mmCIF file of C-alpha atoms in Angstrom:
data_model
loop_
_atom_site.group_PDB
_atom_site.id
_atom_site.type_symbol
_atom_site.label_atom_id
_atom_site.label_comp_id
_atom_site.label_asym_id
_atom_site.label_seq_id
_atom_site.Cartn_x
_atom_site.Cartn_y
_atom_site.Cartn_z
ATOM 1 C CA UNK A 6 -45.403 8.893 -37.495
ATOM 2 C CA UNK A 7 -47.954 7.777 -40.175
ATOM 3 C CA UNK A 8 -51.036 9.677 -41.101
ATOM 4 C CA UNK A 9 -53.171 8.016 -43.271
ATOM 5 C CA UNK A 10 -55.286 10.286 -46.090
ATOM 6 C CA UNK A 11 -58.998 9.418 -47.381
ATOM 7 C CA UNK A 12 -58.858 7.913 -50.039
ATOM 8 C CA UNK A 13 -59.189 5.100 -52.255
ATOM 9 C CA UNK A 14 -56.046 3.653 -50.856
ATOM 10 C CA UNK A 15 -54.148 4.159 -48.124
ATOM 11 C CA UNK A 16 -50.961 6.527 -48.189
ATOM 12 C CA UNK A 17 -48.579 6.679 -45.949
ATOM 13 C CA UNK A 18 -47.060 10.183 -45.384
ATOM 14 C CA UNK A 19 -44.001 11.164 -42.866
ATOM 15 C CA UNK A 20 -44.526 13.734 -40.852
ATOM 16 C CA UNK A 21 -40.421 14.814 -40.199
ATOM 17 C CA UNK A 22 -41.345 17.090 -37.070
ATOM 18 C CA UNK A 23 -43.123 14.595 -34.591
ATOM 19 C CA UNK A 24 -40.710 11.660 -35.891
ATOM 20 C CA UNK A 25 -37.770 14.281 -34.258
ATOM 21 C CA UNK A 26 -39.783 15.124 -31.121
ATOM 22 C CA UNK A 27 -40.827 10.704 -30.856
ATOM 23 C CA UNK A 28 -36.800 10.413 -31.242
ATOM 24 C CA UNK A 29 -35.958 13.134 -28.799
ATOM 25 C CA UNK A 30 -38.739 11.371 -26.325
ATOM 26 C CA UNK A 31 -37.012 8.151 -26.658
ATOM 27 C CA UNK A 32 -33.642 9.147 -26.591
ATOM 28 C CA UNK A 33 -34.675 10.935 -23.162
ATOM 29 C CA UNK A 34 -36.418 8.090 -21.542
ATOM 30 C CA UNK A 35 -32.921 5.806 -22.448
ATOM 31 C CA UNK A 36 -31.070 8.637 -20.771
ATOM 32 C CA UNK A 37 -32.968 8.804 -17.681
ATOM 33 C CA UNK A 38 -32.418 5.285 -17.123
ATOM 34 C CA UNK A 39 -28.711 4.992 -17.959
ATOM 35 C CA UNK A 40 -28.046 7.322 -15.226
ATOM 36 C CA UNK A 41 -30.224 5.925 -13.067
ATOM 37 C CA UNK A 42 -28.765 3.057 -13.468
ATOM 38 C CA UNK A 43 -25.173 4.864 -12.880
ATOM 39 C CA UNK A 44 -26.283 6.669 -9.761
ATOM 40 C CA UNK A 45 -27.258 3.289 -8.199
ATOM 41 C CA UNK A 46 -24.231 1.625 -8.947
ATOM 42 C CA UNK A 47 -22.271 5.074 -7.423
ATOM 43 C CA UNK A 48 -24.513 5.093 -4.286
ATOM 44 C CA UNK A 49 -23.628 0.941 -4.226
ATOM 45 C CA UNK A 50 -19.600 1.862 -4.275
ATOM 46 C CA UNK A 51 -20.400 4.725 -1.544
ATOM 47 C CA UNK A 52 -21.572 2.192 0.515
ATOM 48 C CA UNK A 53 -19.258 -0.477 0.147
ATOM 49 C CA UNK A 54 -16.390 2.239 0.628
ATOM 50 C CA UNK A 55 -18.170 3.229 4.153
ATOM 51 C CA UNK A 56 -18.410 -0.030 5.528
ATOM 52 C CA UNK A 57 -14.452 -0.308 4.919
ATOM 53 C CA UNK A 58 -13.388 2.176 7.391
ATOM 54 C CA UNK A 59 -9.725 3.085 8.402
ATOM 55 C CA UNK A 60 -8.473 1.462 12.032
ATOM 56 C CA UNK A 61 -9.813 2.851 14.861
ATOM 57 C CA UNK A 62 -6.397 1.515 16.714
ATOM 58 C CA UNK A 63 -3.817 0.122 16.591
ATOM 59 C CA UNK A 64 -3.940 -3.730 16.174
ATOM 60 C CA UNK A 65 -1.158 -4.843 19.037
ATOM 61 C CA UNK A 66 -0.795 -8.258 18.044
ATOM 62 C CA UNK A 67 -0.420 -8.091 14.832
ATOM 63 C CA UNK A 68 2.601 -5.532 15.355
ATOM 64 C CA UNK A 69 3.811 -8.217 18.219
ATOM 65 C CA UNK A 70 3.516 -11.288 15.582
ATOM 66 C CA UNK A 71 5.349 -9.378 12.945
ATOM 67 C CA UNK A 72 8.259 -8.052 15.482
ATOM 68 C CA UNK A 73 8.378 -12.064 16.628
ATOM 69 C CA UNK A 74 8.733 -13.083 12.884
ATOM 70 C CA UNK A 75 11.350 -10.387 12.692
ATOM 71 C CA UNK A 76 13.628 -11.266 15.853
ATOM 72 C CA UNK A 77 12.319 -7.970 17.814
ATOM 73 C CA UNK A 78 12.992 -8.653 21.479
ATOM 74 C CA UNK A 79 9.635 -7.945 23.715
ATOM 75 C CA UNK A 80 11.524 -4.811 25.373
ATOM 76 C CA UNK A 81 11.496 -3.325 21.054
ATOM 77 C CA UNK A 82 8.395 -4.224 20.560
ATOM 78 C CA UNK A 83 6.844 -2.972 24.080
ATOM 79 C CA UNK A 84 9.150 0.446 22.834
ATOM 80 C CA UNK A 85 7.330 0.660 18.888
ATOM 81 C CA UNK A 86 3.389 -0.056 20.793
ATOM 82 C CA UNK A 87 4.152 2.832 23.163
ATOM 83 C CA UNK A 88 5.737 5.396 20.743
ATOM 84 C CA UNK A 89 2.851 4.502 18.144
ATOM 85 C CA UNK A 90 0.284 4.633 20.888
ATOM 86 C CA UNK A 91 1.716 8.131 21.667
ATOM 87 C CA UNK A 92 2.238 9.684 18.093
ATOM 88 C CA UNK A 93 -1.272 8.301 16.849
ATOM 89 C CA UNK A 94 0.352 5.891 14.321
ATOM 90 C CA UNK A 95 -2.803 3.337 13.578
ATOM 91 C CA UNK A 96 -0.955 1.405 11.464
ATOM 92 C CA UNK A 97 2.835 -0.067 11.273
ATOM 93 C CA UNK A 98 3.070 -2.931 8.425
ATOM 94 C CA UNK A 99 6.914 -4.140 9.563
ATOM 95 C CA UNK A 100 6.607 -6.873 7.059
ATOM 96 C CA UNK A 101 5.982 -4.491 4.138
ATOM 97 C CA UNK A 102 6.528 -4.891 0.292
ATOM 98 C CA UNK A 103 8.143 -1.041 0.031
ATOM 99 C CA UNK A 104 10.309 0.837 2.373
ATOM 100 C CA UNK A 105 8.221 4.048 1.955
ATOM 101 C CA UNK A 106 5.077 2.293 3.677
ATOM 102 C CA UNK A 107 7.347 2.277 7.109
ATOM 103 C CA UNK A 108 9.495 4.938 6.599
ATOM 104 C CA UNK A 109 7.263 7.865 7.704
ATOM 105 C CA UNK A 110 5.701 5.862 10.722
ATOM 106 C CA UNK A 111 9.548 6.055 11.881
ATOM 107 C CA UNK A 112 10.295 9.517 10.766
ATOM 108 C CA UNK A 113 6.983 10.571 12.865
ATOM 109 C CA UNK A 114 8.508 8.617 15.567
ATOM 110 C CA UNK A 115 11.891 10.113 15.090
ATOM 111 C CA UNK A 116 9.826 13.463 15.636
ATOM 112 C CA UNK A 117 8.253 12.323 18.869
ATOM 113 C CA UNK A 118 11.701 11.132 20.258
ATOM 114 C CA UNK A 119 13.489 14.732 19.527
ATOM 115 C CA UNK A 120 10.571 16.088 20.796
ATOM 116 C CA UNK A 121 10.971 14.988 24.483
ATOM 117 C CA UNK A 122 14.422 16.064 24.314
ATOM 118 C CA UNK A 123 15.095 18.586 26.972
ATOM 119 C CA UNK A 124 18.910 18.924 29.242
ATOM 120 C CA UNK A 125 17.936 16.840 32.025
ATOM 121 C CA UNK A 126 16.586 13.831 30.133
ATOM 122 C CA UNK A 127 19.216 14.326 26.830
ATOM 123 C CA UNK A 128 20.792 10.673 27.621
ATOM 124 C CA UNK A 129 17.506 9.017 27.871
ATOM 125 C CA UNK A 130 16.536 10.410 24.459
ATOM 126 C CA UNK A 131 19.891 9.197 22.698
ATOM 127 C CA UNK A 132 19.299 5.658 24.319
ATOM 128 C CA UNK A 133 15.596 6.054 23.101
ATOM 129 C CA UNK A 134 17.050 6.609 19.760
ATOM 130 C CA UNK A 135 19.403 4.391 19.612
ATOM 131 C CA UNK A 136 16.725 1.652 20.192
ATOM 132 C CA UNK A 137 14.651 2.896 17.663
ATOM 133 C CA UNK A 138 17.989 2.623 15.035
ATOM 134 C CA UNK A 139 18.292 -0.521 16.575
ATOM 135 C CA UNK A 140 14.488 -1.590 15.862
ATOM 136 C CA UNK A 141 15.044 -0.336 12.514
ATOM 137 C CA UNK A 142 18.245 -2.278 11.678
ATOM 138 C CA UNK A 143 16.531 -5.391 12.777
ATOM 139 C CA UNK A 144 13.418 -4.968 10.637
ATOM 140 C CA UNK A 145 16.305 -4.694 7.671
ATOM 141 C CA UNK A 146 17.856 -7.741 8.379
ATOM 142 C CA UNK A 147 14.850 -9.594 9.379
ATOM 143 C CA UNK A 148 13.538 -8.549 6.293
ATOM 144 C CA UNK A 149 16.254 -10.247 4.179
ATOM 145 C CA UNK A 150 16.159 -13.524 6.383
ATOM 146 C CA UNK A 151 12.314 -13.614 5.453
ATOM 147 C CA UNK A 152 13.138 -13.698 1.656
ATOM 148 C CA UNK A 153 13.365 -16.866 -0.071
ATOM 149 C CA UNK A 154 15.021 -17.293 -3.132
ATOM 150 C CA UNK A 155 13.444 -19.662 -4.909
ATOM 151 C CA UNK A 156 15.192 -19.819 -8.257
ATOM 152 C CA UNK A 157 18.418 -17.888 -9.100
ATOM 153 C CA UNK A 158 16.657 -16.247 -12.805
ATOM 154 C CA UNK A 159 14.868 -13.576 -10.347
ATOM 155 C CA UNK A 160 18.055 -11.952 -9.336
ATOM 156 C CA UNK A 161 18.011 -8.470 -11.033
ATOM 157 C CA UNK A 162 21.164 -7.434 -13.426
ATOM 158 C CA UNK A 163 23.478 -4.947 -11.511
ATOM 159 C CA UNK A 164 22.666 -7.355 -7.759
ATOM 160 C CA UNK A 165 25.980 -6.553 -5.859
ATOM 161 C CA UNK A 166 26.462 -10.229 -5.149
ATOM 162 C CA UNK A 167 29.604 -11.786 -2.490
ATOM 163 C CA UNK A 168 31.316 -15.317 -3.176
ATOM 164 C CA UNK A 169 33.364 -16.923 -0.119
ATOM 165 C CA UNK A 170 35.398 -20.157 -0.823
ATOM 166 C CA UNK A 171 35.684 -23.192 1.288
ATOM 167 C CA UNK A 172 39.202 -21.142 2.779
ATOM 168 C CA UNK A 173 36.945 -17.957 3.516
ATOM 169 C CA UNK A 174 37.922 -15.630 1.123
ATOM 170 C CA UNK A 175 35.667 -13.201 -0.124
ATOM 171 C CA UNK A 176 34.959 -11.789 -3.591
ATOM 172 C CA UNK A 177 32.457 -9.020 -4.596
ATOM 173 C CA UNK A 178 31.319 -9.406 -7.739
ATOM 174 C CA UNK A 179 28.220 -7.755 -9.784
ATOM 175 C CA UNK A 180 25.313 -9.157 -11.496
ATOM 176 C CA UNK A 181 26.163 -7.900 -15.367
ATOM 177 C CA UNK A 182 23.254 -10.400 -16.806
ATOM 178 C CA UNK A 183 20.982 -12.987 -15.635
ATOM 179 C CA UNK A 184 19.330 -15.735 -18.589
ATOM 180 C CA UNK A 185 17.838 -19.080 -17.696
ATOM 181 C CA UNK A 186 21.330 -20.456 -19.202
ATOM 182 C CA UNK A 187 23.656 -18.374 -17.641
ATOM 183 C CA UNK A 188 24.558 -15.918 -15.354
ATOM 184 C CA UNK A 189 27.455 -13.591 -16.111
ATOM 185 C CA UNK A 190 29.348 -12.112 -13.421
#
């Protein structure tokens, strides 16, 4: 702050108190605004996040496209909407990247299964499981049928690989390196 004295000339004097409490001021106002500035931006995610709510239910036909992609017959995937209808399962990605994004929605229907095992009905729940083995077997295989190779440098070192001549003999063999030049078996 300046304070000018009488005088002949003017002389410019600090005064080291109210320059602190101007600073403080300032630094306060900047404040204030940088977090309300953050708090809009939060309340903007909060919003954003609510509109993108979790399924309701579960979406049958996507479940039926990805079971046709697959090679599910309509009978398995009739079986996997009514035992995900029953359990509460919202969501079943068959066509996923990881095997632990399926593997409790089958585990929970595992559950379900066991669950309606009583004496009377104990053949009905081992054919019930033995479909849903079944289901799961399929969604393996289909799974691998899906997969394209597109160029032979993405196979990983220690691939369990199997070679078959033109007279049908078969040789295991494992993936010790894998280089754009060469691939050592």
């Amino acid at each position: 702050m300046l304070i000018l004295q009488a005088g002949g000339t003017f002389g410019i004097r600090q005064n080291s108190a109210t320059v602190l409490y101007a600073a403080l001021i300032i630094v306060t106002i900047i404040l204030i605004f940088v977090i309300k500035y953050i708090l809009s931006r939060f309340n903007l995610f909060l919003k954003k996040s609510a509109a993108v709510r979790p399924q309701k239910k579960l979406d049958v036909q996507a479940l039926k496209n990805a079971a046709a992609k697959l090679g599910l017959l309509k009978e398995e995937t009739a079986f996997l909407i009514n035992y995900c209808r029953l359990c509460n399962i919202k969501e079943l990605p068959l066509i996923a990247e990881t095997e632990q994004c399926i593997n409790g929605q089958f585990k929970t229907l595992y559950k379900h299964i066991c669950s309606e095992e009583t004496e009377d009905n104990q053949a009905q729940t081992e054919d019930k499981k033995l479909l849903l083995f079944r289901i799961i077997h399929k969604i393996e295989n289909g799974k691998r049928s899906l997969t394209l190779v597109t160029n032979s440098i993405a196979f990983p070192a220690g691939l369990t690989l199997n070679y078959t001549d033109e007279n049908g003999n078969s040789y295991p063999m494992e993936l010790i390196q894998n280089t754009p030049a060469e691939m050592i078996l």
